[in-house]
JSON list of C-alpha atoms in Angstrom, two decimals:
[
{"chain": "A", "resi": 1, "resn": "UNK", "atom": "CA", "xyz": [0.00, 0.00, 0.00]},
{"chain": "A", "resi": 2, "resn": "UNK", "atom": "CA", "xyz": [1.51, 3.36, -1.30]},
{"chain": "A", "resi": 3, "resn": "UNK", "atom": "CA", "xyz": [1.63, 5.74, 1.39]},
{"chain": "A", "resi": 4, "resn": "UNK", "atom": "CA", "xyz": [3.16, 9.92, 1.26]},
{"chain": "A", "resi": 5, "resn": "UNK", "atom": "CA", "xyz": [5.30, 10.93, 4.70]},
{"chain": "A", "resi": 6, "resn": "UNK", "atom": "CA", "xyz": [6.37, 14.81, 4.14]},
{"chain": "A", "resi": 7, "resn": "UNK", "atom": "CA", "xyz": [8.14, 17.14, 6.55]},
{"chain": "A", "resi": 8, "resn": "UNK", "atom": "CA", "xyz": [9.50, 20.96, 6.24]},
{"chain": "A", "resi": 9, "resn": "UNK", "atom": "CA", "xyz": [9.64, 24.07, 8.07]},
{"chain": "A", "resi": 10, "resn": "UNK", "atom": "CA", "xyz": [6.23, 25.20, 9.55]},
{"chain": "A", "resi": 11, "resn": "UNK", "atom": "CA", "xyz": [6.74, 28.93, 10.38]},
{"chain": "A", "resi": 12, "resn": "UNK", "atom": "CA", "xyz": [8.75, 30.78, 7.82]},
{"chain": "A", "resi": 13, "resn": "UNK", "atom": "CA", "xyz": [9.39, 34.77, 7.96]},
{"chain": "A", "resi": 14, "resn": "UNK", "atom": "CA", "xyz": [8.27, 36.67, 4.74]},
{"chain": "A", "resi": 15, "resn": "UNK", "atom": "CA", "xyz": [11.08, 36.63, 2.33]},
{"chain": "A", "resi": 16, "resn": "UNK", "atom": "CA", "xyz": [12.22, 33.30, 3.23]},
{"chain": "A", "resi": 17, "resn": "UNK", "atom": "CA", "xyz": [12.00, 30.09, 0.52]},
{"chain": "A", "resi": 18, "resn": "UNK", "atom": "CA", "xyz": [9.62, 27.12, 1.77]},
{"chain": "A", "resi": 19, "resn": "UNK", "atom": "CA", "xyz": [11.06, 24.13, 1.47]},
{"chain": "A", "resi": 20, "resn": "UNK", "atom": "CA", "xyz": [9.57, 20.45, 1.78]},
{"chain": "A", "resi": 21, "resn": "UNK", "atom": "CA", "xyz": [9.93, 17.23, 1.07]},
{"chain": "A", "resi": 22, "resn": "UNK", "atom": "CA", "xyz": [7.90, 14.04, 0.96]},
{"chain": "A", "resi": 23, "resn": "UNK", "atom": "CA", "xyz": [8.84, 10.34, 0.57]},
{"chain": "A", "resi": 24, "resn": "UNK", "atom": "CA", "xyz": [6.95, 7.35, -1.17]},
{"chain": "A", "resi": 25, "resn": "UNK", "atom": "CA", "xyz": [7.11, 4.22, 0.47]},
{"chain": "A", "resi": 26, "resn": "UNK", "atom": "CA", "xyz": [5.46, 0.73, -0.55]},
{"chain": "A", "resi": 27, "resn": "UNK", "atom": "CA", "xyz": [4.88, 1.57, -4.41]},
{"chain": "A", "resi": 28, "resn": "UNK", "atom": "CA", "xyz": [6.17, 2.32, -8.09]},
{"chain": "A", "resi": 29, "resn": "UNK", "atom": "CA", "xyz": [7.91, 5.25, -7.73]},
{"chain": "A", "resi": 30, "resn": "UNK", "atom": "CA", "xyz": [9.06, 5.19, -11.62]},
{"chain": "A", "resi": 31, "resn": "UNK", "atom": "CA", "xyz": [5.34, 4.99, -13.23]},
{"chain": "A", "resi": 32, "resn": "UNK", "atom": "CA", "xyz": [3.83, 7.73, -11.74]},
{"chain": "A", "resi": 33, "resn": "UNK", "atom": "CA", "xyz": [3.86, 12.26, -11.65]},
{"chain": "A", "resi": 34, "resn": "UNK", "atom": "CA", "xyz": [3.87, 13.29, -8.03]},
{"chain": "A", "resi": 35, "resn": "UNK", "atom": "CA", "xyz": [2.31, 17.10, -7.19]},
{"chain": "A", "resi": 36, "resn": "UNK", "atom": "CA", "xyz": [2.52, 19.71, -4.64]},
{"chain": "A", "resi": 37, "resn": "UNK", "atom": "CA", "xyz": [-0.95, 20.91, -4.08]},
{"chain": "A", "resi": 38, "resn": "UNK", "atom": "CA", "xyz": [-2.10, 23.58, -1.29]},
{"chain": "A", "resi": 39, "resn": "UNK", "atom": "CA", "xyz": [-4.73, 25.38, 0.45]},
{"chain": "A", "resi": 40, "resn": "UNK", "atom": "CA", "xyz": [-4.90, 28.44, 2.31]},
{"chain": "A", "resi": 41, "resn": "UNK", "atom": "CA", "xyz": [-6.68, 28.34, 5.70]},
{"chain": "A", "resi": 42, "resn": "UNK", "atom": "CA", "xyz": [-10.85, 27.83, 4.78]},
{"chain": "A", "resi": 43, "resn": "UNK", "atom": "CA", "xyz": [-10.20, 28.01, 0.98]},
{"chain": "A", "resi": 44, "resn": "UNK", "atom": "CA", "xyz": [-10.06, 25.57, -1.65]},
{"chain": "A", "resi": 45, "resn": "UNK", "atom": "CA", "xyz": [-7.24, 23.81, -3.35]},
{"chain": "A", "resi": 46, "resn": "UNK", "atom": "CA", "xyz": [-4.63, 24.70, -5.78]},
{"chain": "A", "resi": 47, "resn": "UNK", "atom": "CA", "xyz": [-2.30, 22.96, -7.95]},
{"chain": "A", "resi": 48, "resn": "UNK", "atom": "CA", "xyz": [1.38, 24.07, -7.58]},
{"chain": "A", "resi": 49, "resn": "UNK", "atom": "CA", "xyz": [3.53, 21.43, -10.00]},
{"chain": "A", "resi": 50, "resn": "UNK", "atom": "CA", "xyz": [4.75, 18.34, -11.08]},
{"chain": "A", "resi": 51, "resn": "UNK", "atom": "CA", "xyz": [7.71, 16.02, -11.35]},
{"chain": "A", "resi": 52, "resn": "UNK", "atom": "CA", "xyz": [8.43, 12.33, -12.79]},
{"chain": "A", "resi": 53, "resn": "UNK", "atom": "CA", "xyz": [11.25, 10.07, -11.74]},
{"chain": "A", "resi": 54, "resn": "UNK", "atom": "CA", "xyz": [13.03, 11.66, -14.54]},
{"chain": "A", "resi": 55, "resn": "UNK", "atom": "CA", "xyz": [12.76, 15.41, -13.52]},
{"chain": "A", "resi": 56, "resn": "UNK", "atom": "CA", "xyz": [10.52, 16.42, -16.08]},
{"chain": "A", "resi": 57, "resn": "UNK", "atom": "CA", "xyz": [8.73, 19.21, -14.14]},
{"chain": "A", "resi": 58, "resn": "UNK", "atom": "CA", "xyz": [5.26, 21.41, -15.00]},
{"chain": "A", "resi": 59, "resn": "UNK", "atom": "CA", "xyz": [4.12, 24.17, -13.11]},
{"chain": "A", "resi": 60, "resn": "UNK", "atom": "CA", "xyz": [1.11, 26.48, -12.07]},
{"chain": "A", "resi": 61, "resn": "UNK", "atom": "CA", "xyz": [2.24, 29.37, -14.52]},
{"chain": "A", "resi": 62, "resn": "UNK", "atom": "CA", "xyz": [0.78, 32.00, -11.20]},
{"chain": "A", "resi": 63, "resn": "UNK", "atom": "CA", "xyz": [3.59, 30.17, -8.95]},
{"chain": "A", "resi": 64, "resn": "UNK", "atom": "CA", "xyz": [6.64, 29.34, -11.57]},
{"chain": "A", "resi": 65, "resn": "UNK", "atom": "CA", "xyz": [8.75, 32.37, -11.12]},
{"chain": "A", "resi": 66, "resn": "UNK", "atom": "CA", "xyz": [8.94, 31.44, -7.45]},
{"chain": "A", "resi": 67, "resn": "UNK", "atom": "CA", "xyz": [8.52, 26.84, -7.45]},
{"chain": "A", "resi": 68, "resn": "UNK", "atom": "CA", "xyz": [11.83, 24.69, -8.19]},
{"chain": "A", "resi": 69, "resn": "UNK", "atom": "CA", "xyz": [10.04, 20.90, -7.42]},
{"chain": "A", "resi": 70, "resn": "UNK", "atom": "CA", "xyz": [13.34, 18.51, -7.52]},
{"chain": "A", "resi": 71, "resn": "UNK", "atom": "CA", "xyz": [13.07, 14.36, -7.65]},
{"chain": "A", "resi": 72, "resn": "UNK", "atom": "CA", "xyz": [15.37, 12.14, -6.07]},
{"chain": "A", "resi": 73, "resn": "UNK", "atom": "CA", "xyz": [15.43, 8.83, -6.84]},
{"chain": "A", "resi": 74, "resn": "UNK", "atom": "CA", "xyz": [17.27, 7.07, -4.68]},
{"chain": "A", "resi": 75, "resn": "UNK", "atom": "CA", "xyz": [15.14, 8.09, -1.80]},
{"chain": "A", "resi": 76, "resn": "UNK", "atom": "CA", "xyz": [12.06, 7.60, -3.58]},
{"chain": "A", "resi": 77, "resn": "UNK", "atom": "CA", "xyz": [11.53, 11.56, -2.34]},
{"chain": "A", "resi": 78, "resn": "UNK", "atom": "CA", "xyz": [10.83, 14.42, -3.97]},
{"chain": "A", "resi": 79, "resn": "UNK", "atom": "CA", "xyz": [10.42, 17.98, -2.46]},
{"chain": "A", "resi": 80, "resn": "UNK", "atom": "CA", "xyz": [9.04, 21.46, -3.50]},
{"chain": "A", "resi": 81, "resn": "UNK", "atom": "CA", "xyz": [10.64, 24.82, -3.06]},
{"chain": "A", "resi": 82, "resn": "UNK", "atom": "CA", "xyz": [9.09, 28.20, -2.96]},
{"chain": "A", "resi": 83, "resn": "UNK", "atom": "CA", "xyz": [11.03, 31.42, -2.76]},
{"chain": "A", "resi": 84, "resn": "UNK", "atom": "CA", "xyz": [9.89, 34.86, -1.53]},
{"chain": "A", "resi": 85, "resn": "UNK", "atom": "CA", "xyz": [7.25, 33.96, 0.45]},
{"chain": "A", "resi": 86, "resn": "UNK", "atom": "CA", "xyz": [4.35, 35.88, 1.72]},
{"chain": "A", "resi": 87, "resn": "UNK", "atom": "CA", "xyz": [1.83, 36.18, 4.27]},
{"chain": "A", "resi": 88, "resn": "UNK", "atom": "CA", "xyz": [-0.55, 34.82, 1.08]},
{"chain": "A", "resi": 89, "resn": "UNK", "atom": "CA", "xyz": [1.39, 31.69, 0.41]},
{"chain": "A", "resi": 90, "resn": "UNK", "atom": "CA", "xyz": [0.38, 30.61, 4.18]},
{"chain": "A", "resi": 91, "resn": "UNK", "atom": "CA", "xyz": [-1.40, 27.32, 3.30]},
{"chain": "A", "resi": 92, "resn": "UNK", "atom": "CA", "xyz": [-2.11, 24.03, 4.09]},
{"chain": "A", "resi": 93, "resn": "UNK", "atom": "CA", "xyz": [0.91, 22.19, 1.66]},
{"chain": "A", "resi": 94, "resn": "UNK", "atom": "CA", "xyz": [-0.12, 18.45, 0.21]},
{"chain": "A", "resi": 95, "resn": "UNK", "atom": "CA", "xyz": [2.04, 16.09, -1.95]},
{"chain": "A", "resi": 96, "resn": "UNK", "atom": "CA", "xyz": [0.11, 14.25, -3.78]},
{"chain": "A", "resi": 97, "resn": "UNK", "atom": "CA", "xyz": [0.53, 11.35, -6.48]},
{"chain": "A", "resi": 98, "resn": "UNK", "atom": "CA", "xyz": [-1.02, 11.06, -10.15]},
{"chain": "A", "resi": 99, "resn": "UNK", "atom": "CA", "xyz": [-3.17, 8.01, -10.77]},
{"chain": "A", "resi": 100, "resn": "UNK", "atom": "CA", "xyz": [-5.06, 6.08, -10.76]},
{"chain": "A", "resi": 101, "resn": "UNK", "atom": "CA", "xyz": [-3.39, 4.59, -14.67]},
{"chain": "A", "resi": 102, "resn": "UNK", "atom": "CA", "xyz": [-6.40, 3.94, -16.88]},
{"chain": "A", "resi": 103, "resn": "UNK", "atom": "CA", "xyz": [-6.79, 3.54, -21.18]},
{"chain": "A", "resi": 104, "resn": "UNK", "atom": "CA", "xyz": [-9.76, 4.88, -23.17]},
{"chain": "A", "resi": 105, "resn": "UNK", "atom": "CA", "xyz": [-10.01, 5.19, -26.82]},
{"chain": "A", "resi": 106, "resn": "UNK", "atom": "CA", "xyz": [-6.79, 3.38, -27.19]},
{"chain": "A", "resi": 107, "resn": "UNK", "atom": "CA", "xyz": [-4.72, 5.70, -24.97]},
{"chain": "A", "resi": 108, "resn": "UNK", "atom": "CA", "xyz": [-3.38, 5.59, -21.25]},
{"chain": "A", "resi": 109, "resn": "UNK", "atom": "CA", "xyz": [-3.39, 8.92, -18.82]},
{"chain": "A", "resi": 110, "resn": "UNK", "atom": "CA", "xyz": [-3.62, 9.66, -15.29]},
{"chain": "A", "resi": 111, "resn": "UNK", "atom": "CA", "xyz": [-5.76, 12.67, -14.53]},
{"chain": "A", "resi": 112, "resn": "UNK", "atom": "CA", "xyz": [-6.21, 13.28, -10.94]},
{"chain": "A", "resi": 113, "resn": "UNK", "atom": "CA", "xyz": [-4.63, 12.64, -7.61]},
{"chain": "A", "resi": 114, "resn": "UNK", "atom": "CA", "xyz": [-5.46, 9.08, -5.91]},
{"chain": "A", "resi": 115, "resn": "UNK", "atom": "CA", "xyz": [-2.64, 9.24, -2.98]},
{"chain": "A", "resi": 116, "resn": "UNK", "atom": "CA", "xyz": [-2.45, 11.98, -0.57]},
{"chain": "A", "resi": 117, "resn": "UNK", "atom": "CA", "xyz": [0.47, 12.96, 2.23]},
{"chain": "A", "resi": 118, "resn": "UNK", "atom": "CA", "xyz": [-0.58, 13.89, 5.40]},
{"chain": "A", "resi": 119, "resn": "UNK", "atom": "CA", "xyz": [-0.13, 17.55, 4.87]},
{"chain": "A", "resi": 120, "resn": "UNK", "atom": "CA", "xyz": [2.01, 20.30, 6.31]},
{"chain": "A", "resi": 121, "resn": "UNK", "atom": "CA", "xyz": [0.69, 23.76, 7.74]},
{"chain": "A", "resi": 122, "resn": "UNK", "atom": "CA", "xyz": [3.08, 26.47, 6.54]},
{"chain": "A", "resi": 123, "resn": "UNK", "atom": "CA", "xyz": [2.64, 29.88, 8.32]},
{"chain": "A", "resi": 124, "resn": "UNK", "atom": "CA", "xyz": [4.29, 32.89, 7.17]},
{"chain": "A", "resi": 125, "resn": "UNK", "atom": "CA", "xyz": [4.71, 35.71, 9.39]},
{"chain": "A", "resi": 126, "resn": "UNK", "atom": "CA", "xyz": [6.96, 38.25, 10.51]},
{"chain": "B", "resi": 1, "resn": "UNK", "atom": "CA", "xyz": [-6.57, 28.22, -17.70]},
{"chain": "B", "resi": 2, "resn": "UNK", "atom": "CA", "xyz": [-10.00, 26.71, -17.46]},
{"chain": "B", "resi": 3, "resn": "UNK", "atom": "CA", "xyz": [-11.55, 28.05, -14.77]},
{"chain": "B", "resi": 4, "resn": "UNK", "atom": "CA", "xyz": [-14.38, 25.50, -12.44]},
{"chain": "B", "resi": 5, "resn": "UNK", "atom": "CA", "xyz": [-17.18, 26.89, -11.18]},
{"chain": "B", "resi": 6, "resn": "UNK", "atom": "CA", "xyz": [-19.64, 24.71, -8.51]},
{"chain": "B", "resi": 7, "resn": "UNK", "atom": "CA", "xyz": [-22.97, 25.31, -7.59]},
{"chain": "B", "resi": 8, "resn": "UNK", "atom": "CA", "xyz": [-24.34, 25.56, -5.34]},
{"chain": "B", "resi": 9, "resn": "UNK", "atom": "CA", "xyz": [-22.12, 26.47, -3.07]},
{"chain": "B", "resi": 10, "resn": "UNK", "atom": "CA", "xyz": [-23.49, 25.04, -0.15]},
{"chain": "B", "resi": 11, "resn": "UNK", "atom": "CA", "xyz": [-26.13, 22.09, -0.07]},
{"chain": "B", "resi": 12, "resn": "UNK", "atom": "CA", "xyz": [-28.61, 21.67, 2.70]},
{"chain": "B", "resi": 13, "resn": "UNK", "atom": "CA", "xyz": [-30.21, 17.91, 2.59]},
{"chain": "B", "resi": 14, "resn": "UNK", "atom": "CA", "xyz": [-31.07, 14.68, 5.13]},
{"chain": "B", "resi": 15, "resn": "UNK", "atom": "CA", "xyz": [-29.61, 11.36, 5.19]},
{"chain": "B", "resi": 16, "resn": "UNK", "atom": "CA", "xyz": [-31.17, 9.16, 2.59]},
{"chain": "B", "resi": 17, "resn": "UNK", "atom": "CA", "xyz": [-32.13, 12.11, 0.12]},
{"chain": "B", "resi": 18, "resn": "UNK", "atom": "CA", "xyz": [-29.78, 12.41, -3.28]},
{"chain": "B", "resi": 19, "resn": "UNK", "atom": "CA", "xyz": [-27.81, 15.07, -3.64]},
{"chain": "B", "resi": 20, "resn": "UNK", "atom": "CA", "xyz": [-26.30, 16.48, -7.26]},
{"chain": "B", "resi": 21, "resn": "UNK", "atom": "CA", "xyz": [-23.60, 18.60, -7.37]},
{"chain": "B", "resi": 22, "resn": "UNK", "atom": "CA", "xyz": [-22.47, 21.16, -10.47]},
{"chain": "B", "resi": 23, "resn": "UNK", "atom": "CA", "xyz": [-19.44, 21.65, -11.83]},
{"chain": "B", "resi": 24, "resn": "UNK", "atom": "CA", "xyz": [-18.86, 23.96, -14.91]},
{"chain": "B", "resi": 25, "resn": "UNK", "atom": "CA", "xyz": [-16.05, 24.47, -16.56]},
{"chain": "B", "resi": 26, "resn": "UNK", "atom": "CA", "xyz": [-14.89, 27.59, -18.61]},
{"chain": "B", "resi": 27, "resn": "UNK", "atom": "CA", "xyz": [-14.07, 25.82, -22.11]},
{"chain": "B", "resi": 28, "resn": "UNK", "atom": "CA", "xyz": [-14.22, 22.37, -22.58]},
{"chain": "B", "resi": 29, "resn": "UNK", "atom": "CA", "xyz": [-12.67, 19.68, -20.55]},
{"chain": "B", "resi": 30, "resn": "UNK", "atom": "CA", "xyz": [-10.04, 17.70, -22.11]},
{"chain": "B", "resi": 31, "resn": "UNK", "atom": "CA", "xyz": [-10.50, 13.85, -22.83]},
{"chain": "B", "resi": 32, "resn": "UNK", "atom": "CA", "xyz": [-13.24, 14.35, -19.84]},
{"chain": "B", "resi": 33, "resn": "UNK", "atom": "CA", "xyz": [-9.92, 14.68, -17.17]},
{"chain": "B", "resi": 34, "resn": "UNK", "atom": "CA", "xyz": [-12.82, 15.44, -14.71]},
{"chain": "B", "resi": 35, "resn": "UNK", "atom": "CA", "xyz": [-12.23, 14.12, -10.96]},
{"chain": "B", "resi": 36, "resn": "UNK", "atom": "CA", "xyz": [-14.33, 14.76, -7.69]},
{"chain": "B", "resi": 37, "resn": "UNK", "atom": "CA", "xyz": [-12.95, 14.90, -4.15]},
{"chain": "B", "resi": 38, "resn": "UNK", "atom": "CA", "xyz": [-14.17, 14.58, -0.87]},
{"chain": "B", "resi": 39, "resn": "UNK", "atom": "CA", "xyz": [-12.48, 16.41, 1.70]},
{"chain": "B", "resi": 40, "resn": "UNK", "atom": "CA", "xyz": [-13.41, 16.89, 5.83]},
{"chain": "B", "resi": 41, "resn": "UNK", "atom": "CA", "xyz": [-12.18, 19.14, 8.28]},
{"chain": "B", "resi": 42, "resn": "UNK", "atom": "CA", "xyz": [-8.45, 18.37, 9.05]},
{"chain": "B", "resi": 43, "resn": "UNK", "atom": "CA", "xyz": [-8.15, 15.56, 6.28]},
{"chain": "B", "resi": 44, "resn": "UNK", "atom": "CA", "xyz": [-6.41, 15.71, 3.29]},
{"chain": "B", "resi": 45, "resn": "UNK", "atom": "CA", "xyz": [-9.01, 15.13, -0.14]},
{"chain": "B", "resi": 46, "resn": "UNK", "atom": "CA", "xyz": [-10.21, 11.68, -0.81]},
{"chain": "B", "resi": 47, "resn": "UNK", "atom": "CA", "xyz": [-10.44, 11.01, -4.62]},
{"chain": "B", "resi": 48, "resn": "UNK", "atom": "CA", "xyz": [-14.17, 9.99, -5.44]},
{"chain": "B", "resi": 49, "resn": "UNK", "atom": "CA", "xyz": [-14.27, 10.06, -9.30]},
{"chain": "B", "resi": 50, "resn": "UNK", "atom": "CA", "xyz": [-11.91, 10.13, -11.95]},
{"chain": "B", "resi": 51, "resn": "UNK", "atom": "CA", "xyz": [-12.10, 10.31, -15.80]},
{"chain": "B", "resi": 52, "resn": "UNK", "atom": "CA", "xyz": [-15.69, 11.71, -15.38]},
{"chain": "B", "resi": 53, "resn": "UNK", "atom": "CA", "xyz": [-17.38, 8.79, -13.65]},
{"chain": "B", "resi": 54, "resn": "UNK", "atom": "CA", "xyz": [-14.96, 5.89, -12.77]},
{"chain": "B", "resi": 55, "resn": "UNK", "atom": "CA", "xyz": [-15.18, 4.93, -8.94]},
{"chain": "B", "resi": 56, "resn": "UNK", "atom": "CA", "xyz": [-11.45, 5.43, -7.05]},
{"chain": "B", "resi": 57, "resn": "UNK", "atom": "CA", "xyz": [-10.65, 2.39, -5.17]},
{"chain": "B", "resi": 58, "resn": "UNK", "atom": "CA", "xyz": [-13.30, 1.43, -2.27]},
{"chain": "B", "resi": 59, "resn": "UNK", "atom": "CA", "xyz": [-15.96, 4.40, -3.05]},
{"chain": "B", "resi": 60, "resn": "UNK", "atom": "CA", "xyz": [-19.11, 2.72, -2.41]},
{"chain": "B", "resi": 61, "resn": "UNK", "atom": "CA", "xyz": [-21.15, 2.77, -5.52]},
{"chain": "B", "resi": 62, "resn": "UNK", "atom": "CA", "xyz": [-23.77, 5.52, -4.02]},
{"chain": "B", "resi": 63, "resn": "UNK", "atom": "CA", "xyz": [-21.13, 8.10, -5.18]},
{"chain": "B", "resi": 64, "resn": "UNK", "atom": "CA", "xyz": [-21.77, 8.75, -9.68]},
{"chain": "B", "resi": 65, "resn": "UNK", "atom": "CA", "xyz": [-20.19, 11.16, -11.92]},
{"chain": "B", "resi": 66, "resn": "UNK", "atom": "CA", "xyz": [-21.35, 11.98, -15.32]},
{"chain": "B", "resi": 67, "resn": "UNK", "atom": "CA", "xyz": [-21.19, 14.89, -17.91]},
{"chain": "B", "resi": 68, "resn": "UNK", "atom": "CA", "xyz": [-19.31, 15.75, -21.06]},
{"chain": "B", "resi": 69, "resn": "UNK", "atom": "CA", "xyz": [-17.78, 18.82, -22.47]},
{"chain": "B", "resi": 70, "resn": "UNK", "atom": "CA", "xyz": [-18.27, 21.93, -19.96]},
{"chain": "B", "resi": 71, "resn": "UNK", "atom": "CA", "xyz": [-21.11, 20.17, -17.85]},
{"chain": "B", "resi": 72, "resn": "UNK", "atom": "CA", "xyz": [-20.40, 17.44, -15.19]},
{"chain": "B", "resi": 73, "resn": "UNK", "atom": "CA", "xyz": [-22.24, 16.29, -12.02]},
{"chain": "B", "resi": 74, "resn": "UNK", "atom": "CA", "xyz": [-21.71, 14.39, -8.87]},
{"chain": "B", "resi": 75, "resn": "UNK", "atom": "CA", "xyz": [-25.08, 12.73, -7.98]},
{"chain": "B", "resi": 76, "resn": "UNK", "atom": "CA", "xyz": [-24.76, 10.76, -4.45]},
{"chain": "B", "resi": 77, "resn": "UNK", "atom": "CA", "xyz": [-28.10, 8.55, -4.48]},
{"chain": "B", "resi": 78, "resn": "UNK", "atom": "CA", "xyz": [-28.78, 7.92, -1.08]},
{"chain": "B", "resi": 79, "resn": "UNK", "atom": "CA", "xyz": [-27.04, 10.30, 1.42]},
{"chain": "B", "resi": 80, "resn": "UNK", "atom": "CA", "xyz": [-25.42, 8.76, 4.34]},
{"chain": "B", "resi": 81, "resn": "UNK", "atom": "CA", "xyz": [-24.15, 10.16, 7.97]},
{"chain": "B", "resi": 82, "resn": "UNK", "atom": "CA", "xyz": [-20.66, 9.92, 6.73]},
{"chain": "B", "resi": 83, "resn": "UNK", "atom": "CA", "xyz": [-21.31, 12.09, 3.75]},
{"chain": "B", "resi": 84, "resn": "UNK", "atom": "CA", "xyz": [-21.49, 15.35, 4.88]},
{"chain": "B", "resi": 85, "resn": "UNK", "atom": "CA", "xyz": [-18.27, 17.37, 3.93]},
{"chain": "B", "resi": 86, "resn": "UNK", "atom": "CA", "xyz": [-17.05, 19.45, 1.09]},
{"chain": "B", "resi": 87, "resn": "UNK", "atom": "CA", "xyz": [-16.46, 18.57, -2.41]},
{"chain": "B", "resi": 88, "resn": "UNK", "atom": "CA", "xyz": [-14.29, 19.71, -5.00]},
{"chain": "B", "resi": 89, "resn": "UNK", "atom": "CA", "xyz": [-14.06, 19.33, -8.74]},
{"chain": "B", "resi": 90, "resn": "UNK", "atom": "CA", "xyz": [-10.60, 19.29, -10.58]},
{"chain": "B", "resi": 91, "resn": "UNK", "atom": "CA", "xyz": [-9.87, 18.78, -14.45]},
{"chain": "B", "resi": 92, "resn": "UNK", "atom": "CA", "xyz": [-6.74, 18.00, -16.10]},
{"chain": "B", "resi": 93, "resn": "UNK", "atom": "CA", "xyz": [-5.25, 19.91, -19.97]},
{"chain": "B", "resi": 94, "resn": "UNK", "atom": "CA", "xyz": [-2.30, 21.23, -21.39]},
{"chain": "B", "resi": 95, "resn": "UNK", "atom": "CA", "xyz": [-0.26, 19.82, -18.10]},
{"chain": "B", "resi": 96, "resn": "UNK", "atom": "CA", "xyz": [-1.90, 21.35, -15.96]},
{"chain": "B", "resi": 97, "resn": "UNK", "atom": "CA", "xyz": [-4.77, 20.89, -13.07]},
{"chain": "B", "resi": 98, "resn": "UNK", "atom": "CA", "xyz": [-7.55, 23.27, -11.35]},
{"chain": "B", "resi": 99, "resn": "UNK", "atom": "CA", "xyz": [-9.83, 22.95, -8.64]},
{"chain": "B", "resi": 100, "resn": "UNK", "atom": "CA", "xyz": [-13.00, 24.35, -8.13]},
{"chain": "B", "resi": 101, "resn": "UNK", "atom": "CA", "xyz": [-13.72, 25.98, -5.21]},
{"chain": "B", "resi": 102, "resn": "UNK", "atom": "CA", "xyz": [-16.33, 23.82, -3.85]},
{"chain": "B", "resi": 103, "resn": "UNK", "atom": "CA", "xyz": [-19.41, 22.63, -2.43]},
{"chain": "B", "resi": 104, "resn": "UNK", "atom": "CA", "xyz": [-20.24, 22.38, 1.23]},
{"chain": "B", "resi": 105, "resn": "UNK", "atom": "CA", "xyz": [-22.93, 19.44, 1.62]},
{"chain": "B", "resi": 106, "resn": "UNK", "atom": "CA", "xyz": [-24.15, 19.97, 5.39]},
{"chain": "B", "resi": 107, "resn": "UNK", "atom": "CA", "xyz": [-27.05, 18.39, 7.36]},
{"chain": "B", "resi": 108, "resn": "UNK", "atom": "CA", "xyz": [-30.40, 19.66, 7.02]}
]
């Protein structure tokens, strides 16, 4: 059973970069895309980026001036940072992975986000 | 960016009444990359429905998503205690993913 452990600072001062990581354990870590997603206290969710095993990244353009998300492989990890922070990037941070796999009409995709982490409260605040 | 937009926003019914949810999308979805969450206080999203209307792994078969194009829906036949939480579209194109900005579905 796949399961998402991430960690990273919880209380950053504006200016700062935000920086966390979460690991994969019990799965493929090869086959999938793995996200960063967040959500500001009583809001909804948005989508921050992407990586594969490879390091072949996508981002939100609102947040890609300010995301690096790196992969590394022989952790099965990958980890998300975001520089200049502000009071407005406080948010609840998620990584996430892509799946479930399924083929229609003679293709194969993923298109939504089947395995969670736990989450990580980021506060920013001078 | 194609912008989701749910309705209503929130949804007052009993257990054992069906509740539909809306989700429209700005242009059309691609491929029908449509998914619906499920999300309670202090808990990460739950995946309910992806590529339109396939169930995620161990969603009981209450939960039913349909629609094409710029139109979907999340119909839950027969509400149950458990139910009651907000819910969230989210489409996939061009690499990359948004989120509406839900629907709270609270006890009458």
């Amino acid at each position: 059973q796949v399961q998402l452990q991430q960690w990273g600072a919880g209380l950053l001062k504006p200016s700062e970069t935000l920086s966390l990581t979460c690991a994969v354990y019990g799965g493929s870590f090869s086959g999938y895309y793995w996200s960063w997603i967040r959500q500001p206290p009583g809001k909804g969710l948005e989508w921050i980026g992407e990586i594969n095993h490879s390091g072949s990244t996508n981002y939100n353009p609102s947040l890609k001036s300010r995301v690096t998300i790196s992969v590394d492989t022989s952790k099965n990890q990958f980890s998300l940072k975001l520089s200049s922070v502000t009071a407005a990037d406080t948010a609840v941070y998620y990584c996430a992975r892509e799946g479930p796999w399924y083929c229609s009409g003679g293709s194969c995709s993923t298109d939504a986000f089947d395995i969670w982490g736990q989450g990580t409260m980021v506060t920013v605040s001078s | 960016e194609i912008v989701l937009t749910q309705s209503p926003g929130t949804l007052s019914l009993s257990p054992g009444e069906r509740a539909t949810l809306s989700c429209r999308a700005s242009q059309s979805v691609s491929s029908s990359y449509l998914a619906w969450y499920q999300q309670k206080p202090g808990q990460a999203p739950r995946l309910l429905i992806y590529g339109t209307s396939s169930r995620a792994t161990g969603i009981p078969d209450r939960f039913s998503g349909s629609g094409s194009g710029t139109d979907f829906t999340l119909t839950i036949s027969r509400l149950e205690p458990e139910d009651f939480a907000v819910y969230y579209c989210q489409q996939y194109g061009s690499s990359q993913y948004t989120f509406g900005q839900g629907t709270k579905l609270e006890i009458k």
